[in-house]
Amino acid sequence: MITIKYFASLKSIAEKEEDSLDIENPISIDQLSDIISKTAPKMGAVIREKKVMISVNQEMASADTIIRDGDEVAFLPPFSGGSI
Amino acid sequence: MITIKYFASLKSIAEKEEDSLDIENPISIDQLSDIISKTAPKMGAVIREKKVMISVNQEMASADTIIRDGDEVAFLPPFSGGSI
Amino acid sequence: MSTTIDAKIRIQLENFSITDEIEAMKKVSRNIGGITTFLGTGREISKGQNISELNFEHYPKMAEKKLEEIREKSIKDFGIIDMSIIHRIGHIDIGENIVLIVAAGEHRGETFKACEWAIAELKRTTPIWKRETTSTGEVWVQDTP
Amino acid sequence: MSTTIDAKIRIQLENFSITDEIEAMKKVSRNIGGITTFLGTGREISKGQNISELNFEHYPKMAEKKLEEIREKSIKDFGIIDMSIIHRIGHIDIGENIVLIVAAGEHRGETFKACEWAIAELKRTTPIWKRETTSTGEVWVQDTP
């Protein structure tokens, strides 16, 4: 089971805050993005256009980062920093 | 009458905090320094060695600044700034 | 989320006291001679639009981890004595405190450098998002002006 | 010497509250987004010697005038919204607050620059002197390390 988290503006695009995917693994972030695109094309487009950053287990990841059962993948829109 | 003020370490060198000099004026800071040197040679030496700054009426002055009756001349050792 | 004032990294709903945070920092060492602090507050106007309120959301665990990394790197790279970083989340009104960075050192130069670097790094690396409410609606702020 | 918190330039015997000073500053404008603060405190060790207490003396009128000049130049040259400068005089114990500079602006960059310039300029131009008491006696500090 892979946990997927969406934050800020992505919550309304994904229409959820969190998801649990029971998928074959290990797979790459790139492959995971393909799977998400099939069920959530709007979210897939945002990922493909690289408008988000992706973390795996709270560390920044890239398209070829490998994810495994139990991992937490998060899609992160650009940070606002919370101040000036 | 010219008011003279001494601050910080200069108070113990001049052995006073303030002085009133009833001298002919206008005169330059340079000439005033000569007068002070005669009665207070230690203070005169400190002034001659340029170890102090001098202000006239709370503005920085130089050796050729002219002082007049009623002016306040202050001898200022280097500032510590009060912090790091 | 912790509210213990001794914790040097905190993400919290409630407001903080700058005096209390500085006094807590002073207890770290008697060699502190300078403390530079940056406070970010809620501005009324953003890109010409009047803002009525702000809301902050964070990625728990990851945000705290990033703040701790910033703190440790500030101490190591700039030679300061210590740093604390506090960020509020949830609803914040105009003029209220949002984020506080306290950099304490023996001398002032390194505390200015560390504090300025830390707030820039926080904005760059810490998963915290801001939603502004204006007369035209709510919007997640995505750029870092 | 004034103790009114609304006065933006003060030289005073008593301690000050950083929170109160920042809250007073926030009232100046609702467009303040960043406030950089520098606090100078009494260090325990100076040039390897243990300091037991500090005493500050100032040249009344001239010191206030210089601080006001620093404030006005900071606002003009760096484009900040406002600045307050408070310096204590008289007896100060180790760890106590000595000087506070609060620089408020719309954006953080100018507040860091203005605050750092202001404390350097204060040390350079403001007639305030520090006497350190150590085990070997009392000494007026004449350099600006």
Tab-separated table of C-alpha atoms in Angstrom:
chain	number	residue	atom	x	y	z
A	1	MET	CA	0.000	0.000	0.000
A	2	ILE	CA	1.286	3.406	-1.021
A	3	THR	CA	-0.078	6.505	0.774
A	4	ILE	CA	-0.595	9.571	-1.420
A	5	LYS	CA	-1.017	13.057	0.069
A	6	TYR	CA	-2.236	16.238	-1.614
A	7	PHE	CA	-1.715	19.709	-0.144
A	8	ALA	CA	-3.091	23.223	-0.557
A	9	SER	CA	-4.358	23.916	-4.097
A	10	LEU	CA	-3.874	20.258	-5.086
A	11	LYS	CA	-6.597	19.097	-2.711
A	12	SER	CA	-9.280	20.662	-4.899
A	13	ILE	CA	-7.640	19.402	-8.099
A	14	ALA	CA	-7.300	15.855	-6.775
A	15	GLU	CA	-10.645	16.223	-4.992
A	16	LYS	CA	-9.136	14.517	-1.969
A	17	GLU	CA	-6.488	15.025	0.715
A	18	GLU	CA	-5.178	11.510	0.891
A	19	ASP	CA	-5.343	8.275	-1.006
A	20	SER	CA	-4.143	4.714	-0.496
A	21	LEU	CA	-3.078	2.844	-3.622
A	22	ASP	CA	-2.787	-0.924	-3.542
A	23	ILE	CA	-0.438	-1.233	-6.493
A	24	GLU	CA	2.414	-3.435	-7.582
A	25	ASN	CA	5.751	-2.127	-6.334
A	26	PRO	CA	8.568	-1.108	-6.281
A	27	ILE	CA	7.760	1.427	-8.989
A	28	SER	CA	9.202	4.814	-9.910
A	29	ILE	CA	7.526	8.160	-9.253
A	30	ASP	CA	7.201	8.409	-13.016
A	31	GLN	CA	5.247	5.144	-13.184
A	32	LEU	CA	3.109	6.169	-10.214
A	33	SER	CA	2.268	9.418	-12.008
A	34	ASP	CA	1.013	7.393	-14.989
A	35	ILE	CA	-1.274	5.375	-12.732
A	36	ILE	CA	-2.668	8.535	-11.087
A	37	SER	CA	-3.223	10.156	-14.515
A	38	LYS	CA	-5.535	7.310	-15.536
A	39	THR	CA	-7.998	7.841	-12.686
A	40	ALA	CA	-7.386	11.587	-12.152
A	41	PRO	CA	-6.422	13.212	-15.483
A	42	LYS	CA	-6.416	16.790	-14.096
A	43	MET	CA	-3.985	15.792	-11.368
A	44	GLY	CA	-1.928	13.876	-13.924
A	45	ALA	CA	-1.634	17.017	-16.061
A	46	VAL	CA	-0.413	19.079	-13.132
A	47	ILE	CA	2.258	16.478	-12.379
A	48	ARG	CA	3.294	16.178	-16.026
A	49	GLU	CA	3.641	19.944	-16.333
A	50	LYS	CA	5.972	19.833	-13.337
A	51	LYS	CA	3.883	22.365	-11.439
A	52	VAL	CA	4.389	20.366	-8.267
A	53	MET	CA	7.236	18.944	-6.259
A	54	ILE	CA	7.077	15.413	-5.005
A	55	SER	CA	8.329	13.999	-1.728
A	56	VAL	CA	8.751	10.401	-0.617
A	57	ASN	CA	8.686	9.816	3.129
A	58	GLN	CA	9.112	13.568	3.729
A	59	GLU	CA	12.209	13.909	1.554
A	60	MET	CA	12.269	15.575	-1.840
A	61	ALA	CA	12.138	13.073	-4.687
A	62	SER	CA	12.532	13.045	-8.464
A	63	ALA	CA	10.830	11.253	-11.365
A	64	ASP	CA	13.085	8.200	-11.038
A	65	THR	CA	12.859	7.850	-7.261
A	66	ILE	CA	11.692	4.297	-6.459
A	67	ILE	CA	8.790	3.823	-4.079
A	68	ARG	CA	7.919	0.734	-2.120
A	69	ASP	CA	5.121	-0.683	-0.020
A	70	GLY	CA	4.467	1.499	3.020
A	71	ASP	CA	5.947	4.655	1.489
A	72	GLU	CA	4.246	8.034	1.778
A	73	VAL	CA	4.264	10.065	-1.445
A	74	ALA	CA	3.210	13.711	-1.279
A	75	PHE	CA	2.438	16.169	-4.069
A	76	LEU	CA	3.503	19.641	-3.027
A	77	PRO	CA	2.522	22.840	-4.818
A	78	PRO	CA	5.069	25.688	-4.659
A	79	PHE	CA	5.555	26.848	-1.073
A	80	SER	CA	4.412	30.290	-0.099
A	81	GLY	CA	6.725	30.489	2.877
A	82	GLY	CA	4.057	31.980	4.999
A	83	SER	CA	5.478	35.466	5.059
A	84	ILE	CA	7.120	38.138	3.023
B	1	MET	CA	31.353	82.000	28.480
B	2	ILE	CA	32.152	78.660	26.775
B	3	THR	CA	30.863	75.439	28.348
B	4	ILE	CA	33.235	72.474	28.173
B	5	LYS	CA	32.036	68.901	28.735
B	6	TYR	CA	34.098	65.767	29.364
B	7	PHE	CA	32.693	62.260	29.019
B	8	ALA	CA	33.560	58.703	30.076
B	9	SER	CA	37.328	58.171	30.448
B	10	LEU	CA	38.021	61.884	29.926
B	11	LYS	CA	36.317	62.780	33.188
B	12	SER	CA	39.135	61.234	35.210
B	13	ILE	CA	41.820	62.737	32.941
B	14	ALA	CA	40.297	66.218	33.113
B	15	GLU	CA	39.372	65.614	36.755
B	16	LYS	CA	35.997	67.203	36.084
B	17	GLU	CA	32.796	66.658	34.110
B	18	GLU	CA	32.146	70.195	33.073
B	19	ASP	CA	33.920	73.529	32.948
B	20	SER	CA	32.981	77.107	32.109
B	21	LEU	CA	35.676	79.169	30.422
B	22	ASP	CA	35.380	82.942	30.389
B	23	ILE	CA	37.688	83.538	27.424
B	24	GLU	CA	37.967	85.905	24.519
B	25	ASN	CA	36.040	84.691	21.513
B	26	PRO	CA	35.357	83.785	18.747
B	27	ILE	CA	38.295	81.368	18.729
B	28	SER	CA	38.990	78.105	16.941
B	29	ILE	CA	38.878	74.658	18.551
B	30	ASP	CA	42.637	74.616	17.971
B	31	GLN	CA	43.107	77.776	20.005
B	32	LEU	CA	40.774	76.506	22.716
B	33	SER	CA	42.870	73.338	22.928
B	34	ASP	CA	45.984	75.458	23.556
B	35	ILE	CA	44.227	77.246	26.411
B	36	ILE	CA	43.113	73.943	27.975
B	37	SER	CA	46.638	72.497	27.640
B	38	LYS	CA	48.081	75.263	29.789
B	39	THR	CA	45.926	74.463	32.812
B	40	ALA	CA	45.410	70.750	32.154
B	41	PRO	CA	48.454	69.339	30.323
B	42	LYS	CA	47.246	65.696	30.460
B	43	MET	CA	43.977	66.650	28.806
B	44	GLY	CA	45.899	68.793	26.307
B	45	ALA	CA	48.038	65.788	25.346
B	46	VAL	CA	44.973	63.610	24.751
B	47	ILE	CA	43.504	66.293	22.484
B	48	ARG	CA	46.814	66.838	20.626
B	49	GLU	CA	47.180	63.100	20.002
B	50	LYS	CA	43.703	63.165	18.444
B	51	LYS	CA	42.466	60.451	20.805
B	52	VAL	CA	39.184	62.295	21.159
B	53	MET	CA	36.496	63.712	18.949
B	54	ILE	CA	35.147	67.179	19.565
B	55	SER	CA	31.617	68.457	19.194
B	56	VAL	CA	30.287	72.006	19.232
B	57	ASN	CA	26.628	72.380	20.198
B	58	GLN	CA	26.133	68.622	19.729
B	59	GLU	CA	27.501	68.546	16.196
B	60	MET	CA	30.883	67.073	15.250
B	61	ALA	CA	33.570	69.708	14.857
B	62	SER	CA	37.140	69.956	13.591
B	63	ALA	CA	40.271	71.836	14.674
B	64	ASP	CA	39.282	74.948	12.729
B	65	THR	CA	35.653	75.090	13.843
B	66	ILE	CA	34.991	78.530	15.350
B	67	ILE	CA	33.376	78.749	18.762
B	68	ARG	CA	31.525	81.700	20.213
B	69	ASP	CA	30.103	82.860	23.498
B	70	GLY	CA	27.406	80.496	24.754
B	71	ASP	CA	28.656	77.496	22.761
B	72	GLU	CA	28.934	74.041	24.307
B	73	VAL	CA	32.133	72.193	23.427
B	74	ALA	CA	32.385	68.498	24.297
B	75	PHE	CA	35.381	66.156	24.269
B	76	LEU	CA	34.246	62.681	23.285
B	77	PRO	CA	36.370	59.574	23.664
B	78	PRO	CA	35.740	56.820	21.067
B	79	PHE	CA	32.203	55.488	21.363
B	80	SER	CA	31.673	51.953	22.502
B	81	GLY	CA	28.270	51.692	20.928
B	82	GLY	CA	26.909	49.909	23.903
B	83	SER	CA	26.677	46.530	22.321
B	84	ILE	CA	28.428	44.035	20.123
C	1	MET	CA	2.803	20.467	17.136
C	2	SER	CA	4.398	21.539	20.365
C	3	THR	CA	3.933	24.635	22.443
C	4	THR	CA	6.830	24.154	24.845
C	5	ILE	CA	8.823	27.352	24.722
C	6	ASP	CA	12.041	25.349	25.188
C	7	ALA	CA	11.517	23.668	21.798
C	8	LYS	CA	13.596	25.554	19.274
C	9	ILE	CA	11.458	24.462	16.307
C	10	ARG	CA	7.694	24.829	16.510
C	11	ILE	CA	4.699	24.875	14.198
C	12	GLN	CA	1.648	25.931	16.151
C	13	LEU	CA	-1.861	27.348	15.903
C	14	GLU	CA	-1.522	29.824	18.747
C	15	ASN	CA	0.361	33.101	18.807
C	16	PHE	CA	3.833	33.422	20.351
C	17	SER	CA	5.479	36.057	22.546
C	18	ILE	CA	8.622	37.535	21.022
C	19	THR	CA	9.888	38.609	24.448
C	20	ASP	CA	9.413	35.086	25.824
C	21	GLU	CA	11.178	33.545	22.839
C	22	ILE	CA	14.133	35.904	23.208
C	23	GLU	CA	14.355	35.330	26.964
C	24	ALA	CA	14.326	31.549	26.340
C	25	MET	CA	17.135	32.053	23.817
C	26	LYS	CA	19.211	34.109	26.271
C	27	LYS	CA	19.217	31.137	28.677
C	28	VAL	CA	21.196	29.096	26.131
C	29	SER	CA	24.486	30.922	26.789
C	30	ARG	CA	25.867	33.835	28.768
C	31	ASN	CA	28.063	34.671	25.798
C	32	ILE	CA	25.206	35.900	23.664
C	33	GLY	CA	25.916	39.516	22.749
C	34	GLY	CA	23.555	39.992	19.819
C	35	ILE	CA	20.194	38.607	18.809
C	36	THR	CA	18.713	39.266	15.374
C	37	THR	CA	15.050	38.486	14.982
C	38	PHE	CA	12.842	38.381	11.926
C	39	LEU	CA	9.090	38.556	12.361
C	40	GLY	CA	6.777	38.009	9.418
C	41	THR	CA	3.304	39.489	9.829
C	42	GLY	CA	0.098	39.463	7.815
C	43	ARG	CA	0.009	42.345	5.349
C	44	GLU	CA	-3.237	43.995	4.339
C	45	ILE	CA	-2.479	44.353	0.646
C	46	SER	CA	-1.053	41.813	-1.784
C	47	LYS	CA	-0.694	42.640	-5.473
C	48	GLY	CA	-3.071	45.544	-5.086
C	49	GLN	CA	-5.813	43.441	-3.495
C	50	ASN	CA	-7.101	43.934	0.022
C	51	ILE	CA	-6.649	40.817	2.109
C	52	SER	CA	-9.158	40.108	4.857
C	53	GLU	CA	-7.583	36.957	6.289
C	54	LEU	CA	-4.865	34.384	5.831
C	55	ASN	CA	-4.807	30.653	6.359
C	56	PHE	CA	-1.716	28.513	6.595
C	57	GLU	CA	-1.437	24.788	5.987
C	58	HIS	CA	1.664	22.645	6.488
C	59	TYR	CA	2.841	19.125	5.813
C	60	PRO	CA	3.286	17.756	9.334
C	61	LYS	CA	6.599	16.021	10.097
C	62	MET	CA	8.205	17.211	6.829
C	63	ALA	CA	7.812	20.915	7.730
C	64	GLU	CA	9.289	20.399	11.206
C	65	LYS	CA	12.146	18.366	9.711
C	66	LYS	CA	12.969	21.158	7.247
C	67	LEU	CA	12.931	23.801	9.986
C	68	GLU	CA	15.264	21.694	12.108
C	69	GLU	CA	17.609	21.326	9.101
C	70	ILE	CA	17.597	25.117	8.655
C	71	ARG	CA	18.369	25.603	12.353
C	72	GLU	CA	21.262	23.130	12.318
C	73	LYS	CA	22.762	24.512	9.121
C	74	SER	CA	22.498	28.089	10.449
C	75	ILE	CA	24.425	27.176	13.598
C	76	LYS	CA	27.056	25.253	11.651
C	77	ASP	CA	27.536	27.536	8.630
C	78	PHE	CA	27.294	30.957	10.273
C	79	GLY	CA	28.814	30.166	13.665
C	80	ILE	CA	25.882	31.477	15.660
C	81	ILE	CA	25.178	30.134	19.143
C	82	ASP	CA	21.586	29.044	18.555
C	83	MET	CA	18.448	29.674	16.516
C	84	SER	CA	14.754	29.181	17.091
C	85	ILE	CA	12.086	29.073	14.384
C	86	ILE	CA	8.357	29.282	15.058
C	87	HIS	CA	5.689	29.237	12.365
C	88	ARG	CA	1.975	29.558	12.937
C	89	ILE	CA	-0.639	27.685	10.944
C	90	GLY	CA	-4.402	27.997	10.607
C	91	HIS	CA	-6.312	31.257	10.559
C	92	ILE	CA	-4.303	34.482	10.899
C	93	ASP	CA	-5.679	38.015	10.859
C	94	ILE	CA	-4.019	41.057	9.259
C	95	GLY	CA	-1.223	42.379	11.466
C	96	GLU	CA	-0.839	39.154	13.423
C	97	ASN	CA	2.426	37.304	13.867
C	98	ILE	CA	3.071	34.524	11.335
C	99	VAL	CA	6.701	33.453	11.567
C	100	LEU	CA	9.566	34.224	13.940
C	101	ILE	CA	13.256	33.489	13.505
C	102	VAL	CA	15.599	34.247	16.397
C	103	ALA	CA	19.359	34.076	15.735
C	104	ALA	CA	21.675	34.518	18.719
C	105	GLY	CA	25.444	34.915	18.547
C	106	GLU	CA	28.483	36.386	20.193
C	107	HIS	CA	28.724	39.105	17.564
C	108	ARG	CA	26.082	40.766	15.476
C	109	GLY	CA	27.393	40.101	11.950
C	110	GLU	CA	26.752	36.373	11.936
C	111	THR	CA	23.294	36.760	13.491
C	112	PHE	CA	22.117	39.062	10.677
C	113	LYS	CA	23.506	36.698	8.008
C	114	ALA	CA	22.048	33.574	9.621
C	115	CYS	CA	18.631	35.135	10.212
C	116	GLU	CA	18.313	36.443	6.652
C	117	TRP	CA	19.460	33.137	5.172
C	118	ALA	CA	17.088	31.152	7.387
C	119	ILE	CA	13.939	33.038	6.371
C	120	ALA	CA	14.842	32.757	2.680
C	121	GLU	CA	15.559	29.041	3.099
C	122	LEU	CA	12.320	28.539	5.015
C	123	LYS	CA	10.369	30.011	2.102
C	124	ARG	CA	12.304	27.864	-0.371
C	125	THR	CA	12.246	24.482	1.331
C	126	THR	CA	9.557	24.250	3.990
C	127	PRO	CA	6.180	22.804	2.951
C	128	ILE	CA	3.905	25.553	4.253
C	129	TRP	CA	1.182	27.077	2.116
C	130	LYS	CA	-0.727	30.327	2.440
C	131	ARG	CA	-4.320	30.943	1.397
C	132	GLU	CA	-5.355	34.579	1.063
C	133	THR	CA	-8.971	35.649	1.364
C	134	THR	CA	-9.888	38.788	-0.618
C	135	SER	CA	-13.159	40.317	-1.800
C	136	THR	CA	-12.917	38.146	-4.915
C	137	GLY	CA	-12.483	34.881	-3.047
C	138	GLU	CA	-9.817	32.598	-1.689
C	139	VAL	CA	-6.530	31.841	-3.399
C	140	TRP	CA	-3.506	29.709	-2.545
C	141	VAL	CA	-0.425	31.876	-2.886
C	142	GLN	CA	2.063	30.079	-5.072
C	143	ASP	CA	4.842	32.506	-5.697
C	144	THR	CA	7.416	33.779	-3.232
C	145	PRO	CA	7.636	37.533	-3.775
D	1	MET	CA	14.841	60.761	28.489
D	2	SER	CA	11.373	59.561	27.661
D	3	THR	CA	9.638	56.312	28.421
D	4	THR	CA	6.591	56.738	26.209
D	5	ILE	CA	6.408	53.667	24.049
D	6	ASP	CA	5.122	55.768	21.145
D	7	ALA	CA	8.432	57.655	20.979
D	8	LYS	CA	10.499	56.019	18.248
D	9	ILE	CA	13.824	57.195	19.729
D	10	ARG	CA	14.524	56.645	23.406
D	11	ILE	CA	17.470	56.595	25.786
D	12	GLN	CA	16.329	55.297	29.142
D	13	LEU	CA	17.444	53.732	32.422
D	14	GLU	CA	14.711	51.124	32.611
D	15	ASN	CA	14.360	47.918	30.604
D	16	PHE	CA	12.088	47.675	27.558
D	17	SER	CA	9.698	45.003	26.312
D	18	ILE	CA	10.511	43.752	22.824
D	19	THR	CA	6.954	42.542	22.308
D	20	ASP	CA	5.552	45.957	23.290
D	21	GLU	CA	7.978	47.750	20.976
D	22	ILE	CA	7.048	45.504	18.056
D	23	GLU	CA	3.323	45.868	18.733
D	24	ALA	CA	3.763	49.667	18.828
D	25	MET	CA	5.583	49.444	15.496
D	26	LYS	CA	2.826	47.331	13.921
D	27	LYS	CA	0.350	50.135	14.625
D	28	VAL	CA	2.275	52.433	12.241
D	29	SER	CA	0.960	50.736	9.090
D	30	ARG	CA	-1.148	47.792	8.034
D	31	ASN	CA	1.263	47.214	5.162
D	32	ILE	CA	4.058	45.979	7.392
D	33	GLY	CA	4.961	42.470	6.277
D	34	GLY	CA	8.369	42.046	7.873
D	35	ILE	CA	10.060	43.340	11.008
D	36	THR	CA	13.752	42.804	11.613
D	37	THR	CA	14.955	43.441	15.130
D	38	PHE	CA	18.432	43.632	16.594
D	39	LEU	CA	18.873	43.247	20.332
D	40	GLY	CA	22.249	43.870	21.947
D	41	THR	CA	22.713	42.197	25.327
D	42	GLY	CA	25.413	42.186	27.995
D	43	ARG	CA	27.954	39.457	27.338
D	44	GLU	CA	29.751	37.693	30.196
D	45	ILE	CA	33.176	37.582	28.570
D	46	SER	CA	35.089	40.308	26.764
D	47	LYS	CA	38.636	39.709	25.521
D	48	GLY	CA	38.981	36.678	27.786
D	49	GLN	CA	37.948	38.589	30.905
D	50	ASN	CA	34.850	37.838	32.945
D	51	ILE	CA	32.578	40.849	33.165
D	52	SER	CA	30.455	41.287	36.265
D	53	GLU	CA	28.575	44.412	35.257
D	54	LEU	CA	28.247	47.142	32.660
D	55	ASN	CA	27.563	50.834	32.936
D	56	PHE	CA	26.509	53.100	30.103
D	57	GLU	CA	26.862	56.844	29.880
D	58	HIS	CA	25.572	59.102	27.112
D	59	TYR	CA	25.804	62.706	26.004
D	60	PRO	CA	22.221	63.898	26.456
D	61	LYS	CA	20.642	65.725	23.508
D	62	MET	CA	23.487	64.793	21.141
D	63	ALA	CA	22.873	61.032	21.533
D	64	GLU	CA	19.127	61.425	20.922
D	65	LYS	CA	19.841	63.668	17.921
D	66	LYS	CA	22.170	61.064	16.395
D	67	LEU	CA	19.618	58.276	16.902
D	68	GLU	CA	16.930	60.375	15.230
D	69	GLU	CA	19.304	61.005	12.292
D	70	ILE	CA	19.902	57.252	11.981
D	71	ARG	CA	16.162	56.584	12.042
D	72	GLU	CA	15.401	59.188	9.365
D	73	LYS	CA	18.243	58.064	7.100
D	74	SER	CA	17.166	54.415	7.458
D	75	ILE	CA	13.631	55.217	6.362
D	76	LYS	CA	14.826	57.359	3.464
D	77	ASP	CA	17.758	55.285	2.183
D	78	PHE	CA	16.369	51.776	2.596
D	79	GLY	CA	12.692	52.429	1.943
D	80	ILE	CA	11.479	50.884	5.163
D	81	ILE	CA	8.190	51.996	6.705
D	82	ASP	CA	9.553	52.949	10.130
D	83	MET	CA	12.288	52.292	12.689
D	84	SER	CA	12.541	52.589	16.447
D	85	ILE	CA	15.780	52.734	18.420
D	86	ILE	CA	15.996	52.318	22.179
D	87	HIS	CA	19.234	52.387	24.174
D	88	ARG	CA	19.542	51.857	27.896
D	89	ILE	CA	22.018	53.731	30.091
D	90	GLY	CA	23.215	53.279	33.648
D	91	HIS	CA	23.855	49.924	35.311
D	92	ILE	CA	23.197	46.791	33.252
D	93	ASP	CA	23.707	43.206	34.368
D	94	ILE	CA	25.019	40.356	32.229
D	95	GLY	CA	22.306	39.031	29.940
D	96	GLU	CA	20.171	42.140	30.199
D	97	ASN	CA	18.897	44.112	27.216
D	98	ILE	CA	21.079	47.074	26.173
D	99	VAL	CA	19.954	48.273	22.764
D	100	LEU	CA	17.038	47.499	20.467
D	101	ILE	CA	16.561	48.435	16.832
D	102	VAL	CA	13.254	47.611	15.168
D	103	ALA	CA	13.035	47.992	11.375
D	104	ALA	CA	9.621	47.485	9.774
D	105	GLY	CA	8.937	47.269	6.061
D	106	GLU	CA	6.704	45.866	3.391
D	107	HIS	CA	9.323	43.309	2.398
D	108	ARG	CA	12.030	41.638	4.397
D	109	GLY	CA	15.128	42.563	2.353
D	110	GLU	CA	15.136	46.256	3.196
D	111	THR	CA	14.419	45.626	6.874
D	112	PHE	CA	17.538	43.438	7.249
D	113	LYS	CA	19.705	45.999	5.430
D	114	ALA	CA	18.337	48.969	7.398
D	115	CYS	CA	18.616	47.232	10.764
D	116	GLU	CA	22.209	46.100	10.193
D	117	TRP	CA	23.236	49.531	8.921
D	118	ALA	CA	21.531	51.281	11.847
D	119	ILE	CA	23.325	49.322	14.577
D	120	ALA	CA	26.699	49.850	12.869
D	121	GLU	CA	25.960	53.563	12.483
D	122	LEU	CA	24.807	53.810	16.092
D	123	LYS	CA	28.144	52.400	17.241
D	124	ARG	CA	30.022	54.762	14.921
D	125	THR	CA	28.221	58.041	15.543
D	126	THR	CA	26.246	57.996	18.776
D	127	PRO	CA	27.956	59.344	21.908
D	128	ILE	CA	27.345	56.432	24.253
D	129	TRP	CA	30.125	54.897	26.331
D	130	LYS	CA	30.389	51.551	28.081
D	131	ARG	CA	32.287	50.845	31.299
D	132	GLU	CA	33.002	47.186	32.010
D	133	THR	CA	33.611	45.947	35.535
D	134	THR	CA	35.889	42.912	35.779
D	135	SER	CA	37.874	41.281	38.599
D	136	THR	CA	40.756	43.632	37.773
D	137	GLY	CA	38.682	46.804	37.983
D	138	GLU	CA	36.654	49.100	35.808
D	139	VAL	CA	37.493	50.107	32.270
D	140	TRP	CA	35.869	52.317	29.669
D	141	VAL	CA	35.583	50.313	26.464
D	142	GLN	CA	37.031	52.365	23.655
D	143	ASP	CA	37.132	50.109	20.669
D	144	THR	CA	34.225	48.817	18.657
D	145	PRO	CA	34.943	45.137	18.067
